[in-house]
mmCIF file of C-alpha atoms in Angstrom:
data_model
loop_
_atom_site.group_PDB
_atom_site.id
_atom_site.type_symbol
_atom_site.label_atom_id
_atom_site.label_comp_id
_atom_site.label_asym_id
_atom_site.label_seq_id
_atom_site.Cartn_x
_atom_site.Cartn_y
_atom_site.Cartn_z
ATOM 1 C CA MET A 1 133.729 77.928 74.916
ATOM 2 C CA GLN A 2 132.550 78.455 78.867
ATOM 3 C CA THR A 3 132.249 77.892 81.188
ATOM 4 C CA GLU A 4 131.405 77.596 85.092
ATOM 5 C CA LEU A 5 134.438 80.134 85.684
ATOM 6 C CA SER A 6 134.161 81.944 82.297
ATOM 7 C CA ARG A 7 130.704 83.002 83.590
ATOM 8 C CA LYS A 8 131.938 84.082 87.128
ATOM 9 C CA LEU A 9 134.863 86.226 85.548
ATOM 10 C CA GLY A 10 131.497 88.048 82.594
ATOM 11 C CA VAL A 11 133.975 86.323 79.918
ATOM 12 C CA GLU A 12 131.960 84.491 76.247
ATOM 13 C CA TYR A 13 135.378 82.562 76.560
ATOM 14 C CA ALA A 14 136.763 80.149 78.434
ATOM 15 C CA VAL A 15 141.117 81.639 77.263
ATOM 16 C CA PHE A 16 143.072 83.140 79.491
ATOM 17 C CA GLY A 17 145.857 84.704 77.697
ATOM 18 C CA PHE A 18 149.322 86.338 79.055
ATOM 19 C CA THR A 19 151.183 88.258 77.002
ATOM 20 C CA PRO A 20 153.873 90.704 77.707
ATOM 21 C CA PHE A 21 151.513 93.581 75.585
ATOM 22 C CA PRO A 22 149.141 95.626 77.629
ATOM 23 C CA ALA A 23 147.604 96.375 73.536
ATOM 24 C CA VAL A 24 147.602 92.031 73.502
ATOM 25 C CA ALA A 25 146.110 92.276 76.786
ATOM 26 C CA ALA A 26 143.537 94.568 76.242
ATOM 27 C CA ALA A 27 142.518 93.244 72.406
ATOM 28 C CA ILE A 28 142.012 89.611 74.264
ATOM 29 C CA SER A 29 139.520 90.899 76.682
ATOM 30 C CA ARG A 30 138.004 92.252 73.698
ATOM 31 C CA ALA A 31 137.712 88.995 71.416
ATOM 32 C CA GLY A 32 136.041 87.645 74.067
ATOM 33 C CA GLY A 33 139.214 85.935 76.756
ATOM 34 C CA PHE A 34 139.971 87.564 79.505
ATOM 35 C CA GLY A 35 143.553 89.011 78.619
ATOM 36 C CA VAL A 36 145.891 89.638 82.034
ATOM 37 C CA LEU A 37 148.677 91.585 82.003
ATOM 38 C CA GLY A 38 152.241 89.870 82.924
ATOM 39 C CA ALA A 39 153.818 92.248 84.755
ATOM 40 C CA VAL A 40 156.988 90.485 85.485
ATOM 41 C CA ARG A 41 159.492 93.676 83.617
ATOM 42 C CA TYR A 42 157.604 96.224 85.123
ATOM 43 C CA THR A 43 160.163 97.820 87.736
ATOM 44 C CA ALA A 44 158.718 101.488 87.882
ATOM 45 C CA PRO A 45 155.231 101.991 89.394
ATOM 46 C CA ASP A 46 154.221 104.850 87.168
ATOM 47 C CA ASP A 47 155.904 102.162 83.850
ATOM 48 C CA LEU A 48 152.615 100.030 85.531
ATOM 49 C CA LYS A 49 149.921 102.896 86.061
ATOM 50 C CA ARG A 50 150.750 103.857 83.017
ATOM 51 C CA ASP A 51 149.661 100.930 81.317
ATOM 52 C CA LEU A 52 147.151 99.646 83.033
ATOM 53 C CA ASP A 53 145.287 103.784 82.762
ATOM 54 C CA TRP A 54 146.181 102.518 79.023
ATOM 55 C CA ILE A 55 143.945 98.507 78.833
ATOM 56 C CA GLU A 56 141.179 101.060 81.065
ATOM 57 C CA ALA A 57 141.242 102.506 78.126
ATOM 58 C CA HIS A 58 140.913 100.204 75.525
ATOM 59 C CA VAL A 59 139.251 97.353 77.403
ATOM 60 C CA ASP A 60 136.143 98.843 76.337
ATOM 61 C CA GLY A 61 134.544 97.528 79.520
ATOM 62 C CA LYS A 62 135.284 93.598 79.290
ATOM 63 C CA PRO A 63 137.590 92.176 82.434
ATOM 64 C CA TYR A 64 141.081 91.579 82.683
ATOM 65 C CA GLY A 65 143.881 90.466 84.941
ATOM 66 C CA LEU A 66 147.229 90.832 85.810
ATOM 67 C CA ASP A 67 150.062 87.975 86.692
ATOM 68 C CA VAL A 68 153.561 88.614 88.990
ATOM 69 C CA VAL A 69 156.822 87.246 89.204
ATOM 70 C CA MET A 70 156.624 87.077 93.486
ATOM 71 C CA PRO A 71 158.314 84.203 95.879
ATOM 72 C CA ALA A 72 155.559 82.601 98.968
ATOM 73 C CA LYS A 73 158.050 83.300 101.474
ATOM 74 C CA LYS A 74 158.952 86.962 101.760
ATOM 75 C CA VAL A 75 163.440 87.398 102.107
ATOM 76 C CA GLU A 76 163.708 90.735 103.655
ATOM 77 C CA GLY A 77 166.066 93.549 102.972
ATOM 78 C CA VAL A 78 167.396 92.219 99.696
ATOM 79 C CA THR A 79 168.906 94.547 97.476
ATOM 80 C CA GLU A 80 169.565 94.581 92.821
ATOM 81 C CA ALA A 81 172.100 95.500 94.933
ATOM 82 C CA ASP A 82 173.295 93.125 97.203
ATOM 83 C CA VAL A 83 172.349 90.369 94.774
ATOM 84 C CA GLU A 84 174.513 91.482 91.501
ATOM 85 C CA ALA A 85 177.516 91.588 93.687
ATOM 86 C CA MET A 86 177.219 87.767 94.777
ATOM 87 C CA ILE A 87 177.090 87.185 90.420
ATOM 88 C CA PRO A 88 181.376 85.557 90.047
ATOM 89 C CA GLU A 89 183.990 87.094 87.883
ATOM 90 C CA GLY A 90 184.321 84.097 85.713
ATOM 91 C CA HIS A 91 180.690 84.427 85.178
ATOM 92 C CA ARG A 92 181.460 87.875 83.564
ATOM 93 C CA GLN A 93 183.161 87.167 81.417
ATOM 94 C CA PHE A 94 181.922 83.850 80.140
ATOM 95 C CA VAL A 95 179.324 86.719 78.523
ATOM 96 C CA LYS A 96 181.733 89.277 77.724
ATOM 97 C CA ASP A 97 183.201 86.630 75.455
ATOM 98 C CA THR A 98 180.108 84.953 73.905
ATOM 99 C CA LEU A 99 178.929 88.118 73.223
ATOM 100 C CA ALA A 100 182.870 89.299 71.538
ATOM 101 C CA LYS A 101 182.973 85.742 69.761
ATOM 102 C CA PHE A 102 179.473 86.990 67.575
ATOM 103 C CA GLY A 103 180.558 90.337 67.873
ATOM 104 C CA VAL A 104 177.669 92.144 69.898
ATOM 105 C CA PRO A 105 178.206 95.139 70.091
ATOM 106 C CA GLU A 106 177.413 97.841 73.447
ATOM 107 C CA LEU A 107 174.899 99.860 74.226
ATOM 108 C CA ALA A 108 175.888 103.255 73.713
ATOM 109 C CA GLU A 109 177.261 105.210 77.271
ATOM 110 C CA GLY A 110 174.585 105.898 79.459
ATOM 111 C CA GLU A 111 172.053 103.901 78.102
ATOM 112 C CA ALA A 112 169.981 101.089 80.125
ATOM 113 C CA SER A 113 169.665 98.267 79.839
ATOM 114 C CA GLY A 114 165.548 97.924 78.468
ATOM 115 C CA TRP A 115 165.203 93.709 80.520
ATOM 116 C CA ARG A 116 166.126 93.541 83.035
ATOM 117 C CA ILE A 117 163.880 91.216 85.927
ATOM 118 C CA THR A 118 163.808 92.255 89.147
ATOM 119 C CA GLY A 119 160.359 91.480 89.083
ATOM 120 C CA TRP A 120 160.541 88.736 91.117
ATOM 121 C CA MET A 121 162.893 90.597 94.628
ATOM 122 C CA GLU A 122 160.250 91.539 97.353
ATOM 123 C CA GLN A 123 160.138 95.184 96.923
ATOM 124 C CA VAL A 124 159.542 95.433 93.444
ATOM 125 C CA ALA A 125 156.116 92.542 93.016
ATOM 126 C CA ARG A 126 155.017 94.261 96.414
ATOM 127 C CA THR A 127 154.658 98.190 94.700
ATOM 128 C CA GLN A 128 152.866 96.929 92.277
ATOM 129 C CA LEU A 129 150.282 95.394 93.465
ATOM 130 C CA ASP A 130 149.933 98.111 95.564
ATOM 131 C CA VAL A 131 149.609 99.977 91.647
ATOM 132 C CA ALA A 132 147.197 97.663 90.022
ATOM 133 C CA PHE A 133 144.988 97.304 92.799
ATOM 134 C CA ASP A 134 143.915 100.507 92.532
ATOM 135 C CA TYR A 135 142.522 99.418 89.021
ATOM 136 C CA PRO A 136 139.274 96.473 88.773
ATOM 137 C CA ILE A 137 141.835 93.153 88.307
ATOM 138 C CA ARG A 138 140.015 91.004 88.398
ATOM 139 C CA LEU A 139 141.699 88.303 89.001
ATOM 140 C CA LEU A 140 145.324 88.195 90.055
ATOM 141 C CA ALA A 141 147.896 85.519 88.571
ATOM 142 C CA ASN A 142 151.749 84.355 90.239
ATOM 143 C CA ALA A 143 153.975 82.327 88.048
ATOM 144 C CA LEU A 144 155.875 81.821 91.006
ATOM 145 C CA GLY A 145 153.113 79.412 92.915
ATOM 146 C CA SER A 146 150.903 80.653 95.532
ATOM 147 C CA PRO A 147 151.886 84.309 96.556
ATOM 148 C CA PRO A 148 151.873 85.090 99.985
ATOM 149 C CA ALA A 149 149.324 85.058 102.239
ATOM 150 C CA ASP A 150 148.847 88.398 102.525
ATOM 151 C CA VAL A 151 148.465 89.131 99.119
ATOM 152 C CA ILE A 152 146.325 85.523 98.641
ATOM 153 C CA ASP A 153 144.228 87.824 102.455
ATOM 154 C CA ARG A 154 144.566 91.239 100.446
ATOM 155 C CA ALA A 155 143.004 89.884 96.888
ATOM 156 C CA HIS A 156 139.928 88.691 98.303
ATOM 157 C CA GLU A 157 139.110 91.943 99.809
ATOM 158 C CA GLN A 158 138.914 93.358 97.291
ATOM 159 C CA ASP A 159 137.348 90.897 95.188
ATOM 160 C CA VAL A 160 139.579 89.862 93.666
ATOM 161 C CA LEU A 161 140.189 85.981 92.738
ATOM 162 C CA VAL A 162 144.293 84.648 92.934
ATOM 163 C CA ALA A 163 145.720 81.870 89.565
ATOM 164 C CA ALA A 164 148.713 80.058 90.525
ATOM 165 C CA LEU A 165 150.638 78.389 88.556
ATOM 166 C CA ALA A 166 151.623 74.247 89.159
ATOM 167 C CA GLY A 167 154.385 71.142 87.276
ATOM 168 C CA SER A 168 152.680 68.970 89.962
ATOM 169 C CA ALA A 169 149.770 67.486 91.778
ATOM 170 C CA ARG A 170 151.245 67.673 94.564
ATOM 171 C CA HIS A 171 152.372 71.490 93.868
ATOM 172 C CA ALA A 172 148.379 72.940 93.033
ATOM 173 C CA ARG A 173 147.978 70.687 96.238
ATOM 174 C CA LYS A 174 150.033 73.057 98.338
ATOM 175 C CA HIS A 175 148.098 75.962 96.622
ATOM 176 C CA ALA A 176 144.889 75.208 97.407
ATOM 177 C CA ASP A 177 145.672 74.586 100.621
ATOM 178 C CA ALA A 178 147.094 77.805 100.857
ATOM 179 C CA GLY A 179 143.905 79.569 99.327
ATOM 180 C CA ILE A 180 143.980 79.913 95.712
ATOM 181 C CA ASP A 181 140.816 80.513 94.128
ATOM 182 C CA ILE A 182 142.215 78.942 90.392
ATOM 183 C CA VAL A 183 145.183 75.989 88.958
ATOM 184 C CA VAL A 184 146.903 77.376 86.305
ATOM 185 C CA ALA A 185 148.446 73.368 85.441
ATOM 186 C CA GLN A 186 151.396 74.452 82.980
ATOM 187 C CA GLY A 187 152.647 71.707 81.248
ATOM 188 C CA TYR A 188 156.341 70.407 79.841
ATOM 189 C CA GLU A 189 155.184 72.214 76.428
ATOM 190 C CA ALA A 190 154.077 75.253 77.904
ATOM 191 C CA GLY A 191 156.864 78.388 76.953
ATOM 192 C CA GLY A 192 159.095 79.806 80.183
ATOM 193 C CA HIS A 193 159.323 78.281 83.474
ATOM 194 C CA THR A 194 157.869 74.929 83.288
ATOM 195 C CA GLY A 195 158.334 71.651 84.612
ATOM 196 C CA GLU A 196 159.033 68.003 83.522
ATOM 197 C CA ILE A 197 155.280 66.556 83.081
ATOM 198 C CA ALA A 198 153.467 66.881 79.859
ATOM 199 C CA SER A 199 150.472 68.469 79.777
ATOM 200 C CA MET A 200 147.767 65.598 78.737
ATOM 201 C CA VAL A 201 149.563 64.083 82.596
ATOM 202 C CA LEU A 202 149.686 66.621 84.240
ATOM 203 C CA THR A 203 146.082 68.325 83.510
ATOM 204 C CA PRO A 204 143.814 65.674 84.773
ATOM 205 C CA GLU A 205 146.225 64.237 87.537
ATOM 206 C CA VAL A 206 145.194 68.055 88.901
ATOM 207 C CA VAL A 207 141.961 68.584 88.587
ATOM 208 C CA ASP A 208 141.230 65.675 90.498
ATOM 209 C CA ALA A 209 144.341 66.779 93.057
ATOM 210 C CA VAL A 210 142.331 70.212 93.512
ATOM 211 C CA ALA A 211 138.275 69.435 92.775
ATOM 212 C CA PRO A 212 136.541 70.912 94.156
ATOM 213 C CA LEU A 213 139.148 74.234 92.478
ATOM 214 C CA PRO A 214 138.912 75.158 89.039
ATOM 215 C CA VAL A 215 142.279 74.439 86.892
ATOM 216 C CA LEU A 216 142.827 76.579 83.120
ATOM 217 C CA ALA A 217 145.187 74.237 81.672
ATOM 218 C CA ALA A 218 148.553 75.316 79.792
ATOM 219 C CA GLY A 219 151.543 74.582 77.251
ATOM 220 C CA GLY A 220 151.340 73.350 74.190
ATOM 221 C CA ILE A 221 148.007 74.490 73.081
ATOM 222 C CA GLY A 222 147.102 76.941 70.084
ATOM 223 C CA SER A 223 144.579 75.252 68.736
ATOM 224 C CA GLY A 224 140.403 75.399 69.203
ATOM 225 C CA GLN A 225 140.084 71.640 68.703
ATOM 226 C CA GLN A 226 142.955 71.613 72.191
ATOM 227 C CA ILE A 227 140.670 73.915 74.225
ATOM 228 C CA ALA A 228 137.379 70.740 73.351
ATOM 229 C CA ALA A 229 140.390 68.057 74.743
ATOM 230 C CA ALA A 230 141.125 70.044 77.908
ATOM 231 C CA PHE A 231 137.469 71.147 78.292
ATOM 232 C CA ALA A 232 137.765 67.489 78.427
ATOM 233 C CA LEU A 233 139.602 66.236 80.671
ATOM 234 C CA GLY A 234 137.949 68.276 83.352
ATOM 235 C CA ALA A 235 139.900 71.646 83.268
ATOM 236 C CA GLN A 236 137.027 74.580 83.090
ATOM 237 C CA GLY A 237 139.727 76.697 81.026
ATOM 238 C CA VAL A 238 142.736 77.020 79.165
ATOM 239 C CA TRP A 239 145.678 79.741 79.918
ATOM 240 C CA LEU A 240 147.422 80.378 76.898
ATOM 241 C CA GLY A 241 150.547 82.392 76.727
ATOM 242 C CA SER A 242 152.967 82.314 73.245
ATOM 243 C CA LEU A 243 149.950 82.273 71.136
ATOM 244 C CA TRP A 244 150.231 86.026 71.317
ATOM 245 C CA LEU A 245 154.159 87.029 70.422
ATOM 246 C CA THR A 246 153.564 86.109 66.431
ATOM 247 C CA THR A 247 150.707 88.983 66.991
ATOM 248 C CA THR A 248 149.946 91.837 64.601
ATOM 249 C CA GLU A 249 149.024 94.089 68.291
ATOM 250 C CA ALA A 250 152.317 92.721 69.690
ATOM 251 C CA GLU A 251 155.581 94.783 70.590
ATOM 252 C CA LEU A 252 158.452 92.353 70.243
ATOM 253 C CA PRO A 253 161.638 93.926 69.988
ATOM 254 C CA SER A 254 162.200 92.943 66.605
ATOM 255 C CA PRO A 255 161.939 91.558 63.351
ATOM 256 C CA ARG A 256 164.475 89.526 63.027
ATOM 257 C CA LEU A 257 163.601 87.492 66.341
ATOM 258 C CA ILE A 258 158.920 87.560 64.050
ATOM 259 C CA GLU A 259 160.945 85.979 61.392
ATOM 260 C CA LYS A 260 162.234 83.873 63.379
ATOM 261 C CA LEU A 261 159.089 82.129 64.947
ATOM 262 C CA LEU A 262 157.259 81.786 62.398
ATOM 263 C CA ALA A 263 160.669 79.890 60.753
ATOM 264 C CA ALA A 264 160.562 77.801 63.981
ATOM 265 C CA GLY A 265 159.012 74.278 64.396
ATOM 266 C CA SER A 266 157.193 72.707 66.855
ATOM 267 C CA GLY A 267 160.891 70.943 67.741
ATOM 268 C CA ASP A 268 163.023 74.328 67.644
ATOM 269 C CA THR A 269 162.603 75.256 71.837
ATOM 270 C CA VAL A 270 164.297 74.067 74.988
ATOM 271 C CA ARG A 271 163.954 74.113 78.722
ATOM 272 C CA SER A 272 167.905 75.943 79.358
ATOM 273 C CA ARG A 273 168.634 77.800 82.325
ATOM 274 C CA ALA A 274 170.584 80.012 79.986
ATOM 275 C CA LEU A 275 167.855 83.239 80.392
ATOM 276 C CA THR A 276 166.601 83.219 84.321
ATOM 277 C CA GLY A 277 168.594 80.572 85.989
ATOM 278 C CA LYS A 278 165.203 78.328 86.239
ATOM 279 C CA PRO A 279 164.647 76.047 83.413
ATOM 280 C CA ALA A 280 162.725 77.994 80.933
ATOM 281 C CA ARG A 281 161.986 76.771 77.740
ATOM 282 C CA GLN A 282 162.153 78.845 74.575
ATOM 283 C CA LEU A 283 164.302 79.315 71.491
ATOM 284 C CA ARG A 284 167.017 76.663 71.201
ATOM 285 C CA THR A 285 169.839 79.401 69.585
ATOM 286 C CA GLU A 286 173.626 79.666 70.356
ATOM 287 C CA TRP A 287 173.429 81.112 73.202
ATOM 288 C CA THR A 288 171.333 78.574 75.518
ATOM 289 C CA ASP A 289 173.801 76.127 73.708
ATOM 290 C CA ALA A 290 176.589 78.221 74.600
ATOM 291 C CA TRP A 291 175.160 78.492 78.348
ATOM 292 C CA ASP A 292 173.672 74.828 78.280
ATOM 293 C CA ASP A 293 177.026 73.666 77.388
ATOM 294 C CA PRO A 294 178.451 70.749 79.762
ATOM 295 C CA ARG A 295 182.273 72.664 79.482
ATOM 296 C CA GLY A 296 180.769 76.138 80.013
ATOM 297 C CA PRO A 297 180.341 77.513 83.415
ATOM 298 C CA GLY A 298 177.229 77.079 83.724
ATOM 299 C CA ALA A 299 173.879 78.813 84.996
ATOM 300 C CA LEU A 300 173.616 80.700 88.272
ATOM 301 C CA PRO A 301 170.758 80.642 91.060
ATOM 302 C CA MET A 302 167.564 82.642 89.945
ATOM 303 C CA PRO A 303 167.899 85.367 90.705
ATOM 304 C CA LEU A 304 171.612 85.812 89.796
ATOM 305 C CA GLN A 305 171.313 84.524 86.664
ATOM 306 C CA GLY A 306 168.422 87.284 84.859
ATOM 307 C CA LEU A 307 170.354 89.950 86.338
ATOM 308 C CA LEU A 308 174.420 88.718 84.774
ATOM 309 C CA VAL A 309 172.461 88.418 81.581
ATOM 310 C CA ALA A 310 170.142 91.770 81.733
ATOM 311 C CA ASP A 311 172.253 93.948 79.538
ATOM 312 C CA ALA A 312 173.465 91.028 77.541
ATOM 313 C CA VAL A 313 170.280 89.850 75.960
ATOM 314 C CA SER A 314 169.496 93.541 75.561
ATOM 315 C CA ARG A 315 172.925 94.097 73.098
ATOM 316 C CA ILE A 316 171.892 90.806 71.452
ATOM 317 C CA GLN A 317 168.236 92.288 70.463
ATOM 318 C CA LYS A 318 168.772 95.871 69.866
ATOM 319 C CA TYR A 319 171.281 94.769 67.483
ATOM 320 C CA GLU A 320 169.538 91.808 66.366
ATOM 321 C CA VAL A 321 172.101 89.379 66.406
ATOM 322 C CA GLU A 322 170.702 86.526 65.060
ATOM 323 C CA PRO A 323 172.694 83.141 66.051
ATOM 324 C CA LEU A 324 171.928 84.850 69.813
ATOM 325 C CA LEU A 325 168.184 86.201 69.407
ATOM 326 C CA GLY A 326 166.170 83.520 70.975
ATOM 327 C CA THR A 327 162.553 84.909 73.167
ATOM 328 C CA PRO A 328 160.985 82.078 76.213
ATOM 329 C CA VAL A 329 158.455 80.363 73.099
ATOM 330 C CA GLY A 330 155.923 76.923 73.087
ATOM 331 C CA GLN A 331 155.761 73.520 72.166
ATOM 332 C CA ILE A 332 152.972 75.708 69.433
ATOM 333 C CA VAL A 333 155.798 77.538 68.135
ATOM 334 C CA GLY A 334 155.088 75.083 65.424
ATOM 335 C CA ARG A 335 152.169 76.464 64.704
ATOM 336 C CA MET A 336 153.157 79.824 65.207
ATOM 337 C CA THR A 337 153.647 80.391 60.707
ATOM 338 C CA SER A 338 151.186 83.725 60.273
ATOM 339 C CA GLU A 339 151.239 87.156 61.601
ATOM 340 C CA ARG A 340 147.580 87.888 63.044
ATOM 341 C CA SER A 341 145.870 89.561 64.784
ATOM 342 C CA VAL A 342 144.194 89.109 67.915
ATOM 343 C CA GLN A 343 140.337 88.642 66.688
ATOM 344 C CA ALA A 344 142.253 86.245 63.913
ATOM 345 C CA VAL A 345 143.587 83.982 66.749
ATOM 346 C CA PHE A 346 140.146 83.913 68.150
ATOM 347 C CA ASP A 347 138.505 83.016 65.576
ATOM 348 C CA ASP A 348 140.405 80.570 65.118
ATOM 349 C CA LEU A 349 139.834 79.155 68.118
ATOM 350 C CA THR A 350 136.478 78.076 67.663
ATOM 351 C CA ARG A 351 135.790 77.183 64.448
ATOM 352 C CA GLY A 352 138.659 74.167 65.516
ATOM 353 C CA PHE A 353 136.499 73.900 69.195
ATOM 354 C CA GLU A 354 132.911 73.546 67.314
ATOM 355 C CA GLN A 355 134.926 71.108 64.423
ATOM 356 C CA ALA A 356 136.171 68.716 67.600
ATOM 357 C CA VAL A 357 132.998 69.302 69.074
ATOM 358 C CA GLU A 358 130.636 68.814 66.344
ATOM 359 C CA ARG A 359 133.354 66.261 65.760
ATOM 360 C CA VAL A 360 133.395 63.745 69.384
ATOM 361 C CA ASN A 361 129.297 64.159 68.306
ATOM 362 C CA ARG A 362 129.348 62.348 66.371
ATOM 363 C CA ILE A 363 131.581 60.006 66.854
ATOM 364 C CA ALA A 364 129.063 59.950 70.503
ATOM 365 C CA GLY A 365 126.581 58.889 67.563
ATOM 366 C CA ARG A 366 125.146 62.597 69.219
ATOM 367 C CA SER A 367 125.559 64.991 65.814
ATOM 368 C CA GLU A 368 123.302 67.842 65.186
ATOM 369 C CA GLU A 369 120.812 66.209 63.327
ATOM 370 C CA GLN A 370 119.806 63.825 65.715
#
């Protein structure tokens, strides 16, 4: 499971693992993959510094990276309060009514929301980078496409590779023109923000569109057999996110949420704007149904929706209101049927990969016996 890209980065397996949990990111790197910490939830620089310090102490000298959510176009002078003021009162009332319908308690007086999508904002993302570039990260990934040109230049000056997610060959070519180093071809099956083209179609299209840049395949991948298929399609690695949610190192806020993930099938997710305002694949719940119902007000554009529902999501998670309880996750959730360690996941991936390669070799008449 090595490629030119994995050898360049000094990792044993060409498996790039995105996760919001420092313990998972460190475990991925220790297991021979490449852990990538999601930074979108870090609004305070000291919090990010604390967790990067922890990773440094627990990664055993193995390489790791950071994923930010940063728009390519800079917006000057816009504060969170400015954005909050743009949220219509009708949408605020819809949130209140939906929570009341399911009996969701209020947060305690003075208790702040524990979940807030503000990492997309220019000033927040740049403070994250100011912290991150003080650490020996090897990769900077951006979930909203190519980061601003000065960020790419700054990363390259520090010998940090830059990756950008793409949902189409057209987007991938724009990333290549912007000077990024790696394209993540994220298919329709993926959790979180995703486009409308399935991985089997998207991966070879992107590989051809940006050659010779390396491409990582993402979306619906959770087995070694699928990794072998991604390599056959021209990818130099895979980008896995959902698979780590039910690992023992993960820090999901709710036991009931873990139970829902373990019980879910591959058809139990939906692409909904309910969480951030952009189509994001997540568990289908009464919450997503309410926002997707044409009789309702509909989701606001990003970033208004994320700010609107931040407190609501925190309340739903804290009080474990099962009908509304969800999380971004891909269609691979159907394979996530038990809690396992990150190392156990890697053991399963490598076994499956070996089996797939042996199967193809037999078909091609190139068995080991020959």
